[in-house]
Amino acid sequence: MPHGGTLLLQNLEIKICTGDGRLTFYPGNQTVDLPFINFMKRYGTVFLNAYTNSPICCPSRAAMWSGLFTHLTESWNNFKGLDPDYVTWMDLMQKHGYHTQKYGKLDYTSGHHSVSNRVEAWTRDVDFLLRQEGRPMVNLTGDRKHVRVMEADWRNTDKAVNWIKEEAINLTQPFVLYLGLNLPHPYPSPYAGENFGSSTFLTSPYWLEKVTYEAIKIPKWSSLSEMHPIDYYSSYTKNCTGEFTKQEVRNIRAFYYAMCAETDAMLGEIISALRDTGLLKKTIVIFTADHGELAMEHRQFYKMSMYEGSSHVPLLVLGPGIKEQQQIPNVVSLVDIYPTMLDIARIPVPQNLSGYSLIPLLHGKAENELSPRGPRPSWVLSEFHGCNVNASTYMLRTGKWKYITYSDGHSVLPQLFDLSDDPDELTNVAVKFPVIVRSLDKILRSVVNYPKVSSSVQEYNKRQFISWKQSLGQNYSNVIANLRWHQDWLKEPQKYENAINKWLSQSK
């Protein structure tokens, strides 16, 4: 290792899809029993402020696999990721002698996700408001003996376990194993139409019993008229502006936590397989997620938001040379995974990366001022350009502040939250602290020319939509009417087509 210790022979990375990082430490960890997350905390390190670089699957994974911010990967939506031939950290590790193995959800190259997903993202500047998701709901399945609810994830976990027990144990070279899980992502809701929305929180009594209902916090909501305009658009398109009883909200949150408990058990299978084969003592285990889950905070479910539930991810590391029972308060993000993996493998780290190695923090050492790139910055950046949000969004997180700005920085009001005083992000203090806003905006603009990026995304969206429309020919009206927004669109199809035509006729 560059920072002392012996060369680590094995390395394992586990990914989950929709993990709220606040469940990995107090007080969030009081709501559900996560024994293997707790094992990693007891024998390893937990990052208290780890963030996604884009709170949606494909753009987030593109950042994690490339080590580059989203405006550099140009992964603008859930369809547009990295080019298939992009050199990831795993490719480099393989080139330097590591045996590499991947199972489960990868989702970092272009070409996945539904037509709806793309069209909703492309048309976010159109002057209409349509529900794009099914109403969030819960579904209890099976009985108290029903353990394997998310069968596809369990199959991939079994494959990884068998690979550890049958292959990894016999390898003469170091290995890196990646397991991508879909849980605790909500399940499809077939009634929602084309490719379904994913608005069903599904679990069994076995997992629901792991949840402490009394500890579940019912989030406070602003009235619809008081909501930030971007939040209102998100809440409406996610079908969350209707009435919800406290019991409905509590159940959605409980079922989400139960889905997290099932995910934790999959992590446990991997840890147990490593322990049973004697590999755990020479393996680094990393557990993280591509984004969080709002679970009805801010009158929303799902991700696509810079609020903590959506953007704050779990990040735990366990293994040789990693300090035990360490809690790291520094802000870090998923672009840091790339240089960290290379650092572990003693592979030279490219200088063009957006991220910084986590190894100095994991070893409990001060940042190395002599590193070619200088010390780690005191901020992290997240950005979002996809569906359910009608403006490009940029978040800078530093110290106690979270600064969120939109589009060109002027046409939509920015948000500023003091997370030490207001952890639930209920009070926007941007008007109260204009000097802080100017200071944080200056830092943000030094990292990304965000008005220019927002403009590029708008042009990209229009270009893509025109190309898609032309490809459909006479089928266009029928296809666009029957996407996920069909329940609203079919009430007034001409009105919505006219709104699109008006948008297409507007030049910038």
Short mmCIF file of C-alpha atoms in Angstrom, two decimals:
data_model
loop_
_atom_site.label_atom_id
_atom_site.label_comp_id
_atom_site.label_asym_id
_atom_site.label_seq_id
_atom_site.Cartn_x
_atom_site.Cartn_y
_atom_site.Cartn_z
CA MET A 1 0.00 0.00 0.00
CA PRO A 2 1.28 3.51 -0.75
CA HIS A 3 0.49 4.59 2.81
CA GLY A 4 2.18 1.72 4.66
CA GLY A 5 1.05 -1.82 5.42
CA THR A 6 1.32 -4.89 3.25
CA LEU A 7 0.05 -5.31 -0.28
CA LEU A 8 -3.59 -6.30 -0.13
CA LEU A 9 -4.22 -9.42 -2.12
CA GLN A 10 -7.97 -9.36 -2.44
CA ASN A 11 -10.59 -6.70 -2.78
CA LEU A 12 -14.36 -6.98 -2.80
CA GLU A 13 -16.87 -4.30 -3.66
CA ILE A 14 -20.59 -4.67 -2.93
CA LYS A 15 -23.11 -2.26 -4.42
CA ILE A 16 -26.76 -1.77 -3.54
CA CYS A 17 -29.24 0.27 -5.49
CA THR A 18 -31.33 2.46 -3.23
CA GLY A 19 -29.63 2.68 0.15
CA ASP A 20 -30.21 5.64 2.46
CA GLY A 21 -26.81 6.21 4.06
CA ARG A 22 -28.38 7.56 7.26
CA LEU A 23 -29.50 4.02 8.18
CA THR A 24 -25.86 3.09 8.83
CA PHE A 25 -25.43 5.33 11.89
CA TYR A 26 -27.43 6.90 14.74
CA PRO A 27 -30.31 7.80 14.86
CA GLY A 28 -31.37 6.26 11.52
CA ASN A 29 -30.05 2.84 12.56
CA GLN A 30 -32.66 2.62 15.34
CA THR A 31 -35.45 1.81 12.87
CA VAL A 32 -34.27 -1.56 11.55
CA ASP A 33 -31.89 -4.34 12.54
CA LEU A 34 -28.97 -4.52 10.07
CA PRO A 35 -26.56 -7.03 11.69
CA PHE A 36 -23.99 -7.17 8.88
CA ILE A 37 -23.84 -3.39 8.44
CA ASN A 38 -23.20 -3.36 12.20
CA PHE A 39 -20.49 -6.02 11.75
CA MET A 40 -18.75 -3.79 9.19
CA LYS A 41 -18.97 -0.83 11.59
CA ARG A 42 -17.58 -2.90 14.49
CA TYR A 43 -14.61 -4.22 12.53
CA GLY A 44 -14.18 -1.45 9.97
CA THR A 45 -14.94 2.15 9.06
CA VAL A 46 -18.17 4.00 8.27
CA PHE A 47 -18.29 7.27 6.33
CA LEU A 48 -20.88 9.58 7.87
CA ASN A 49 -21.13 11.95 4.89
CA ALA A 50 -20.87 9.96 1.65
CA TYR A 51 -22.82 11.23 -1.36
CA THR A 52 -23.82 10.12 -4.81
CA ASN A 53 -22.58 12.27 -7.70
CA SER A 54 -25.97 11.96 -9.38
CA PRO A 55 -29.04 10.57 -7.59
CA ILE A 56 -30.20 8.08 -10.22
CA CYS A 57 -28.90 4.63 -11.26
CA CYS A 58 -27.03 4.99 -14.57
CA PRO A 59 -25.44 8.48 -14.15
CA SER A 60 -24.36 7.61 -10.59
CA ARG A 61 -22.77 4.33 -11.64
CA ALA A 62 -21.11 6.06 -14.60
CA ALA A 63 -19.43 8.42 -12.10
CA MET A 64 -18.44 5.57 -9.78
CA TRP A 65 -16.95 3.40 -12.54
CA SER A 66 -15.16 6.32 -14.27
CA GLY A 67 -14.09 8.50 -11.32
CA LEU A 68 -15.50 11.51 -13.21
CA PHE A 69 -18.28 13.98 -12.38
CA THR A 70 -21.52 13.71 -14.35
CA HIS A 71 -20.90 16.84 -16.44
CA LEU A 72 -17.69 15.12 -17.63
CA THR A 73 -19.25 11.73 -18.39
CA GLU A 74 -22.26 13.55 -19.94
CA SER A 75 -24.50 10.86 -18.47
CA TRP A 76 -27.55 13.11 -18.62
CA ASN A 77 -30.27 10.56 -17.95
CA ASN A 78 -30.89 6.92 -17.06
CA PHE A 79 -30.33 5.86 -20.67
CA LYS A 80 -27.07 7.72 -21.30
CA GLY A 81 -24.02 6.35 -19.49
CA LEU A 82 -20.40 5.59 -20.35
CA ASP A 83 -19.28 4.33 -23.73
CA PRO A 84 -18.93 0.52 -23.59
CA ASP A 85 -15.17 0.77 -24.23
CA TYR A 86 -14.52 3.25 -21.39
CA VAL A 87 -11.62 2.06 -19.19
CA THR A 88 -13.02 1.52 -15.68
CA TRP A 89 -11.05 0.91 -12.48
CA MET A 90 -11.89 -2.78 -12.83
CA ASP A 91 -10.42 -2.85 -16.35
CA LEU A 92 -7.21 -1.32 -15.02
CA MET A 93 -7.06 -3.79 -12.14
CA GLN A 94 -7.49 -6.67 -14.58
CA LYS A 95 -4.72 -5.25 -16.75
CA HIS A 96 -2.45 -5.17 -13.67
CA GLY A 97 -2.95 -8.82 -12.79
CA TYR A 98 -6.18 -8.92 -10.78
CA HIS A 99 -8.74 -11.64 -11.45
CA THR A 100 -12.03 -9.74 -11.90
CA GLN A 101 -15.56 -11.00 -11.49
CA LYS A 102 -18.90 -9.14 -11.77
CA TYR A 103 -22.39 -10.29 -10.82
CA GLY A 104 -25.75 -8.54 -10.84
CA LYS A 105 -26.71 -4.99 -11.74
CA LEU A 106 -24.02 -2.96 -13.52
CA ASP A 107 -26.01 -0.28 -15.35
CA TYR A 108 -23.19 2.17 -16.14
CA THR A 109 -23.10 2.01 -19.94
CA SER A 110 -25.66 3.53 -22.30
CA GLY A 111 -28.72 1.73 -23.55
CA HIS A 112 -30.76 0.63 -20.54
CA HIS A 113 -34.12 1.72 -19.16
CA SER A 114 -37.43 2.37 -20.83
CA VAL A 115 -38.53 4.71 -23.59
CA SER A 116 -40.65 6.52 -20.98
CA ASN A 117 -37.60 7.26 -18.88
CA ARG A 118 -35.89 8.97 -21.80
CA VAL A 119 -38.90 10.86 -23.15
CA GLU A 120 -39.77 12.16 -19.67
CA ALA A 121 -36.22 13.45 -19.28
CA TRP A 122 -36.13 15.02 -22.76
CA THR A 123 -39.48 16.81 -22.30
CA ARG A 124 -38.93 18.21 -18.82
CA ASP A 125 -38.85 21.78 -20.21
CA VAL A 126 -42.26 21.37 -21.86
CA ASP A 127 -45.00 23.44 -20.24
CA PHE A 128 -47.12 20.57 -18.92
CA LEU A 129 -47.46 18.56 -15.73
CA LEU A 130 -48.15 14.83 -15.97
CA ARG A 131 -47.95 12.01 -13.45
CA GLN A 132 -45.13 9.71 -14.56
CA GLU A 133 -45.17 7.14 -11.75
CA GLY A 134 -47.71 4.96 -10.01
CA ARG A 135 -48.80 6.13 -6.59
CA PRO A 136 -46.38 4.67 -4.02
CA MET A 137 -47.86 1.64 -2.28
CA VAL A 138 -46.92 -1.37 -0.17
CA ASN A 139 -47.39 -5.07 -0.82
CA LEU A 140 -46.91 -7.80 1.80
CA THR A 141 -46.10 -11.20 0.31
CA GLY A 142 -45.61 -14.70 1.74
CA ASP A 143 -45.43 -15.61 5.42
CA ARG A 144 -42.98 -15.44 8.34
CA LYS A 145 -40.85 -18.12 6.68
CA HIS A 146 -40.54 -16.27 3.36
CA VAL A 147 -36.92 -15.06 3.32
CA ARG A 148 -36.00 -14.79 -0.35
CA VAL A 149 -38.37 -12.11 -1.58
CA MET A 150 -36.11 -10.48 -4.20
CA GLU A 151 -35.24 -13.70 -6.02
CA ALA A 152 -33.04 -12.21 -8.74
CA ASP A 153 -30.75 -10.56 -6.15
CA TRP A 154 -30.55 -13.79 -4.15
CA ARG A 155 -29.58 -15.70 -7.30
CA ASN A 156 -26.75 -13.24 -7.95
CA THR A 157 -25.69 -13.40 -4.29
CA ASP A 158 -25.61 -17.21 -4.52
CA LYS A 159 -23.43 -16.96 -7.65
CA ALA A 160 -21.00 -14.66 -5.84
CA VAL A 161 -20.93 -16.94 -2.76
CA ASN A 162 -20.27 -20.02 -4.90
CA TRP A 163 -17.55 -18.18 -6.80
CA ILE A 164 -15.82 -17.28 -3.51
CA LYS A 165 -16.05 -20.87 -2.22
CA GLU A 166 -15.13 -22.65 -5.46
CA GLU A 167 -12.98 -20.21 -7.47
CA ALA A 168 -11.55 -17.42 -5.33
CA ILE A 169 -10.16 -19.82 -2.75
CA ASN A 170 -7.98 -21.47 -5.43
CA LEU A 171 -6.70 -18.32 -7.15
CA THR A 172 -2.99 -17.58 -7.15
CA GLN A 173 -3.59 -13.95 -8.15
CA PRO A 174 -5.48 -11.24 -6.21
CA PHE A 175 -9.14 -10.80 -7.11
CA VAL A 176 -11.75 -8.09 -7.23
CA LEU A 177 -15.39 -9.17 -7.01
CA TYR A 178 -18.33 -6.85 -7.70
CA LEU A 179 -21.92 -7.66 -6.74
CA GLY A 180 -24.65 -5.24 -7.84
CA LEU A 181 -28.01 -5.64 -6.13
CA ASN A 182 -31.35 -4.14 -7.12
CA LEU A 183 -32.70 -4.05 -3.56
CA PRO A 184 -33.82 -1.99 -1.78
CA HIS A 185 -35.12 -0.39 -4.99
CA PRO A 186 -38.96 -0.30 -5.14
CA TYR A 187 -40.58 -2.92 -7.37
CA PRO A 188 -42.48 -2.35 -10.64
CA SER A 189 -46.16 -1.39 -10.45
CA PRO A 190 -47.71 -3.03 -13.56
CA TYR A 191 -50.79 -0.77 -13.56
CA ALA A 192 -48.52 2.23 -14.25
CA GLY A 193 -48.22 1.36 -17.95
CA GLU A 194 -45.27 1.19 -20.35
CA ASN A 195 -42.38 -0.62 -18.63
CA PHE A 196 -44.21 0.18 -15.37
CA GLY A 197 -43.19 2.70 -12.78
CA SER A 198 -41.37 1.32 -9.75
CA SER A 199 -43.61 2.46 -6.94
CA THR A 200 -44.31 -0.74 -4.98
CA PHE A 201 -42.52 -1.36 -1.70
CA LEU A 202 -42.65 -5.15 -1.37
CA THR A 203 -41.55 -7.39 1.49
CA SER A 204 -42.57 -10.40 3.60
CA PRO A 205 -43.54 -10.66 7.30
CA TYR A 206 -40.11 -12.21 7.95
CA TRP A 207 -38.36 -8.92 7.09
CA LEU A 208 -41.07 -6.58 8.33
CA GLU A 209 -40.59 -8.02 11.83
CA LYS A 210 -37.03 -6.64 11.79
CA VAL A 211 -38.43 -3.08 11.71
CA THR A 212 -39.16 -1.10 14.89
CA TYR A 213 -42.41 0.66 13.95
CA GLU A 214 -42.29 2.98 16.99
CA ALA A 215 -38.92 4.38 15.83
CA ILE A 216 -40.19 5.31 12.35
CA LYS A 217 -40.21 9.05 11.91
CA ILE A 218 -43.14 10.54 9.98
CA PRO A 219 -41.56 13.29 7.87
CA LYS A 220 -42.94 16.83 7.99
CA TRP A 221 -44.28 18.16 4.70
CA SER A 222 -44.64 21.71 3.44
CA SER A 223 -48.05 22.59 2.05
CA LEU A 224 -48.24 22.23 -1.73
CA SER A 225 -48.40 26.01 -2.15
CA GLU A 226 -45.22 26.51 -0.07
CA MET A 227 -43.12 23.92 -1.91
CA HIS A 228 -40.09 24.95 -3.94
CA PRO A 229 -41.25 24.90 -7.61
CA ILE A 230 -38.83 22.10 -8.54
CA ASP A 231 -40.00 20.03 -5.56
CA TYR A 232 -43.62 20.54 -6.61
CA TYR A 233 -42.84 19.27 -10.12
CA SER A 234 -41.04 16.23 -8.65
CA SER A 235 -43.82 15.46 -6.19
CA TYR A 236 -46.49 15.79 -8.89
CA THR A 237 -44.72 13.67 -11.51
CA LYS A 238 -44.04 11.03 -8.83
CA ASN A 239 -47.78 10.94 -8.07
CA CYS A 240 -47.32 12.13 -4.48
CA THR A 241 -49.44 15.30 -4.38
CA GLY A 242 -52.62 13.44 -3.36
CA GLU A 243 -53.70 12.70 0.20
CA PHE A 244 -51.67 10.20 2.26
CA THR A 245 -52.60 9.09 5.77
CA LYS A 246 -49.88 8.89 8.43
CA GLN A 247 -50.35 5.12 8.43
CA GLU A 248 -49.72 4.96 4.67
CA VAL A 249 -46.53 6.96 5.04
CA ARG A 250 -45.40 4.91 8.04
CA ASN A 251 -46.02 1.67 6.10
CA ILE A 252 -44.09 2.84 3.03
CA ARG A 253 -41.14 3.70 5.27
CA ALA A 254 -41.41 0.44 7.23
CA PHE A 255 -41.51 -1.66 4.06
CA TYR A 256 -38.49 0.23 2.69
CA TYR A 257 -36.56 -0.50 5.92
CA ALA A 258 -37.61 -4.17 5.67
CA MET A 259 -36.22 -4.25 2.12
CA CYS A 260 -32.96 -2.84 3.54
CA ALA A 261 -32.91 -5.70 6.08
CA GLU A 262 -33.16 -8.22 3.22
CA THR A 263 -30.28 -6.44 1.48
CA ASP A 264 -28.22 -6.63 4.67
CA ALA A 265 -28.73 -10.42 4.73
CA MET A 266 -27.21 -10.65 1.24
CA LEU A 267 -24.19 -8.71 2.48
CA GLY A 268 -24.07 -11.24 5.32
CA GLU A 269 -23.90 -14.14 2.87
CA ILE A 270 -20.81 -12.60 1.25
CA ILE A 271 -19.10 -11.85 4.56
CA SER A 272 -19.86 -15.39 5.81
CA ALA A 273 -18.47 -16.95 2.62
CA LEU A 274 -15.25 -14.95 3.00
CA ARG A 275 -15.00 -15.89 6.67
CA ASP A 276 -15.68 -19.60 6.03
CA THR A 277 -12.95 -19.75 3.35
CA GLY A 278 -10.39 -17.86 5.46
CA LEU A 279 -10.34 -15.03 2.91
CA LEU A 280 -11.96 -12.34 5.08
CA LYS A 281 -8.71 -11.49 6.89
CA LYS A 282 -7.04 -10.60 3.58
CA THR A 283 -9.97 -9.04 1.76
CA ILE A 284 -11.19 -5.45 1.71
CA VAL A 285 -14.98 -5.27 1.64
CA ILE A 286 -16.66 -2.08 0.42
CA PHE A 287 -20.42 -1.58 0.77
CA THR A 288 -22.10 1.39 -0.88
CA ALA A 289 -25.06 2.47 -3.04
CA ASP A 290 -25.68 4.47 -6.17
CA HIS A 291 -28.34 6.66 -4.51
CA GLY A 292 -30.76 6.73 -1.61
CA GLU A 293 -34.54 6.58 -1.25
CA LEU A 294 -36.77 9.43 -0.03
CA ALA A 295 -39.47 7.04 1.25
CA MET A 296 -42.01 9.89 1.45
CA GLU A 297 -39.69 12.57 2.85
CA HIS A 298 -40.44 15.94 1.21
CA ARG A 299 -43.63 14.40 -0.19
CA GLN A 300 -41.65 12.19 -2.57
CA PHE A 301 -40.46 8.63 -2.95
CA TYR A 302 -37.62 7.33 -5.13
CA LYS A 303 -34.48 9.40 -5.80
CA MET A 304 -33.67 12.25 -8.31
CA SER A 305 -33.40 14.76 -5.46
CA MET A 306 -30.56 16.44 -3.56
CA TYR A 307 -32.31 15.98 -0.21
CA GLU A 308 -30.46 13.70 2.21
CA GLY A 309 -32.76 10.69 1.75
CA SER A 310 -31.92 10.60 -1.96
CA SER A 311 -28.32 11.86 -2.18
CA HIS A 312 -26.69 10.56 1.05
CA VAL A 313 -25.41 7.01 0.48
CA PRO A 314 -23.93 4.32 2.75
CA LEU A 315 -20.19 3.75 2.52
CA LEU A 316 -18.54 1.19 4.79
CA VAL A 317 -15.11 -0.37 4.42
CA LEU A 318 -13.70 -3.41 6.24
CA GLY A 319 -10.38 -5.22 5.88
CA PRO A 320 -6.64 -5.34 6.55
CA GLY A 321 -5.14 -1.93 7.30
CA ILE A 322 -8.59 -0.36 7.81
CA LYS A 323 -9.15 1.19 11.25
CA GLU A 324 -11.81 -0.53 13.35
CA GLN A 325 -14.82 1.32 14.78
CA GLN A 326 -13.83 4.46 12.91
CA GLN A 327 -16.44 7.06 11.92
CA ILE A 328 -15.23 9.51 9.28
CA PRO A 329 -17.08 12.84 9.14
CA ASN A 330 -15.38 14.16 5.95
CA VAL A 331 -17.61 14.65 2.90
CA VAL A 332 -16.76 12.04 0.23
CA SER A 333 -18.52 10.82 -2.91
CA LEU A 334 -18.67 7.88 -5.31
CA VAL A 335 -16.05 9.32 -7.70
CA ASP A 336 -13.59 8.55 -4.87
CA ILE A 337 -14.05 4.79 -5.44
CA TYR A 338 -11.96 4.78 -8.66
CA PRO A 339 -8.73 6.23 -7.18
CA THR A 340 -9.27 4.22 -3.97
CA MET A 341 -9.39 0.91 -5.84
CA LEU A 342 -6.25 1.79 -7.79
CA ASP A 343 -4.53 2.93 -4.59
CA ILE A 344 -5.30 -0.43 -2.94
CA ALA A 345 -3.85 -2.26 -5.95
CA ARG A 346 -0.77 0.03 -6.13
CA ILE A 347 -1.72 1.12 -9.63
CA PRO A 348 -0.76 4.70 -10.60
CA VAL A 349 -3.82 6.94 -10.31
CA PRO A 350 -4.65 9.05 -13.42
CA GLN A 351 -4.45 12.78 -12.70
CA ASN A 352 -7.63 13.70 -14.58
CA LEU A 353 -10.02 12.09 -12.10
CA SER A 354 -12.69 14.03 -10.20
CA GLY A 355 -12.25 11.83 -7.12
CA TYR A 356 -9.57 11.39 -4.45
CA SER A 357 -8.38 8.19 -2.80
CA LEU A 358 -10.05 7.32 0.51
CA ILE A 359 -7.00 5.39 1.73
CA PRO A 360 -5.48 8.22 3.84
CA LEU A 361 -8.83 8.68 5.63
CA LEU A 362 -9.27 4.92 6.08
CA HIS A 363 -5.82 4.66 7.66
CA GLY A 364 -6.64 7.51 10.00
CA LYS A 365 -3.89 9.67 8.55
CA ALA A 366 -3.81 13.35 7.69
CA GLU A 367 -4.13 14.15 4.00
CA ASN A 368 -0.81 13.99 2.20
CA GLU A 369 -0.06 17.56 1.17
CA LEU A 370 2.72 16.30 -1.08
CA SER A 371 0.43 14.25 -3.34
CA PRO A 372 0.55 15.54 -6.93
CA ARG A 373 -3.06 16.73 -6.71
CA GLY A 374 -2.79 18.35 -3.28
CA PRO A 375 -5.22 17.73 -0.41
CA ARG A 376 -8.80 16.46 -0.80
CA PRO A 377 -11.27 19.33 -1.29
CA SER A 378 -13.62 20.14 1.58
CA TRP A 379 -16.72 19.83 -0.65
CA VAL A 380 -18.49 17.25 -2.79
CA LEU A 381 -20.54 17.81 -5.94
CA SER A 382 -23.73 16.11 -7.07
CA GLU A 383 -25.77 16.97 -10.15
CA PHE A 384 -28.94 15.72 -11.82
CA HIS A 385 -30.24 16.20 -15.37
CA GLY A 386 -32.89 13.49 -15.81
CA CYS A 387 -36.62 12.83 -15.40
CA ASN A 388 -38.98 13.99 -12.61
CA VAL A 389 -37.02 17.24 -12.17
CA ASN A 390 -37.66 20.13 -14.56
CA ALA A 391 -34.25 21.83 -14.35
CA SER A 392 -30.63 20.71 -14.20
CA THR A 393 -29.73 20.57 -10.51
CA TYR A 394 -26.36 21.07 -8.79
CA MET A 395 -25.55 20.42 -5.14
CA LEU A 396 -22.43 21.50 -3.28
CA ARG A 397 -22.04 19.99 0.18
CA THR A 398 -19.38 21.44 2.50
CA GLY A 399 -19.13 21.83 6.29
CA LYS A 400 -22.63 22.28 7.69
CA TRP A 401 -24.01 23.66 4.42
CA LYS A 402 -25.84 22.16 1.49
CA TYR A 403 -26.23 24.53 -1.46
CA ILE A 404 -28.55 23.56 -4.32
CA THR A 405 -28.85 25.64 -7.46
CA TYR A 406 -30.73 25.10 -10.70
CA SER A 407 -30.50 25.70 -14.44
CA ASP A 408 -28.70 29.01 -15.14
CA GLY A 409 -28.53 30.04 -11.47
CA HIS A 410 -31.10 32.84 -11.92
CA SER A 411 -34.38 31.55 -13.34
CA VAL A 412 -35.05 29.23 -10.35
CA LEU A 413 -34.51 30.16 -6.70
CA PRO A 414 -31.53 28.38 -5.09
CA GLN A 415 -31.76 26.49 -1.80
CA LEU A 416 -29.42 26.60 1.19
CA PHE A 417 -29.75 24.28 4.17
CA ASP A 418 -27.85 24.32 7.46
CA LEU A 419 -27.68 20.58 8.15
CA SER A 420 -26.39 21.02 11.71
CA ASP A 421 -29.42 23.11 12.66
CA ASP A 422 -31.93 21.67 10.19
CA PRO A 423 -31.07 18.00 9.40
CA ASP A 424 -34.52 17.43 7.86
CA GLU A 425 -33.93 20.26 5.34
CA LEU A 426 -37.23 22.01 6.00
CA THR A 427 -36.01 25.62 6.02
CA ASN A 428 -34.37 27.20 2.98
CA VAL A 429 -32.08 29.93 4.37
CA ALA A 430 -30.68 31.15 1.01
CA VAL A 431 -32.30 34.58 1.38
CA LYS A 432 -31.10 34.86 4.99
CA PHE A 433 -27.43 34.16 4.14
CA PRO A 434 -26.66 35.83 0.78
CA VAL A 435 -22.92 35.99 1.50
CA ILE A 436 -22.76 32.22 2.08
CA VAL A 437 -24.76 31.65 -1.12
CA ARG A 438 -22.35 33.81 -3.14
CA SER A 439 -19.33 32.08 -1.61
CA LEU A 440 -20.66 28.55 -2.30
CA ASP A 441 -21.81 29.51 -5.79
CA LYS A 442 -18.31 30.78 -6.54
CA ILE A 443 -16.80 27.43 -5.47
CA LEU A 444 -19.38 25.58 -7.56
CA ARG A 445 -18.63 27.68 -10.66
CA SER A 446 -14.91 27.02 -10.19
CA VAL A 447 -15.69 23.28 -10.52
CA VAL A 448 -18.34 23.41 -13.25
CA ASN A 449 -19.67 26.14 -15.52
CA TYR A 450 -23.16 25.04 -14.61
CA PRO A 451 -25.21 27.54 -16.67
CA LYS A 452 -23.35 26.30 -19.75
CA VAL A 453 -23.87 22.63 -18.82
CA SER A 454 -27.59 23.26 -18.23
CA SER A 455 -27.86 24.87 -21.65
CA SER A 456 -26.05 21.93 -23.28
CA VAL A 457 -28.47 19.49 -21.64
CA GLN A 458 -31.48 21.49 -22.88
CA GLU A 459 -30.11 21.38 -26.43
CA TYR A 460 -29.33 17.65 -26.11
CA ASN A 461 -32.88 16.92 -24.86
CA LYS A 462 -34.51 18.73 -27.77
CA ARG A 463 -32.18 17.13 -30.32
CA GLN A 464 -32.85 13.63 -28.95
CA PHE A 465 -36.60 14.17 -28.82
CA ILE A 466 -36.76 15.39 -32.44
CA SER A 467 -34.75 12.37 -33.59
CA TRP A 468 -37.01 9.99 -31.64
CA LYS A 469 -40.18 11.66 -32.96
CA GLN A 470 -38.98 11.42 -36.55
CA SER A 471 -38.10 7.74 -36.11
CA LEU A 472 -41.73 6.97 -35.18
CA GLY A 473 -43.34 8.59 -38.20
CA GLN A 474 -47.13 8.20 -38.13
CA ASN A 475 -46.98 6.14 -34.92
CA TYR A 476 -45.75 9.14 -32.89
CA SER A 477 -49.12 10.27 -31.45
CA ASN A 478 -50.07 6.76 -30.37
CA VAL A 479 -46.67 5.92 -28.84
CA ILE A 480 -46.25 9.15 -26.88
CA ALA A 481 -49.81 8.92 -25.51
CA ASN A 482 -49.19 5.45 -24.08
CA LEU A 483 -45.99 6.00 -22.12
CA ARG A 484 -46.05 5.97 -18.29
CA TRP A 485 -48.02 9.23 -18.25
CA HIS A 486 -50.90 7.64 -20.22
CA GLN A 487 -53.45 8.08 -17.41
CA ASP A 488 -53.16 11.87 -17.66
CA TRP A 489 -52.19 12.22 -21.34
CA LEU A 490 -55.21 10.35 -22.72
CA LYS A 491 -57.60 12.80 -21.03
CA GLU A 492 -56.40 15.68 -23.25
CA PRO A 493 -53.97 14.30 -25.85
CA GLN A 494 -54.17 17.30 -28.19
CA LYS A 495 -53.37 19.74 -25.38
CA TYR A 496 -50.16 17.87 -24.52
CA GLU A 497 -49.10 17.42 -28.15
CA ASN A 498 -49.60 21.15 -28.67
CA ALA A 499 -47.43 21.92 -25.63
CA ILE A 500 -44.65 19.80 -27.14
CA ASN A 501 -45.01 21.51 -30.53
CA LYS A 502 -44.77 24.91 -28.84
CA TRP A 503 -41.57 23.79 -27.05
CA LEU A 504 -40.09 22.48 -30.29
CA SER A 505 -40.81 25.75 -32.10
CA GLN A 506 -39.03 27.85 -29.45
CA SER A 507 -35.45 28.66 -30.27
CA LYS A 508 -33.05 29.30 -27.41
#
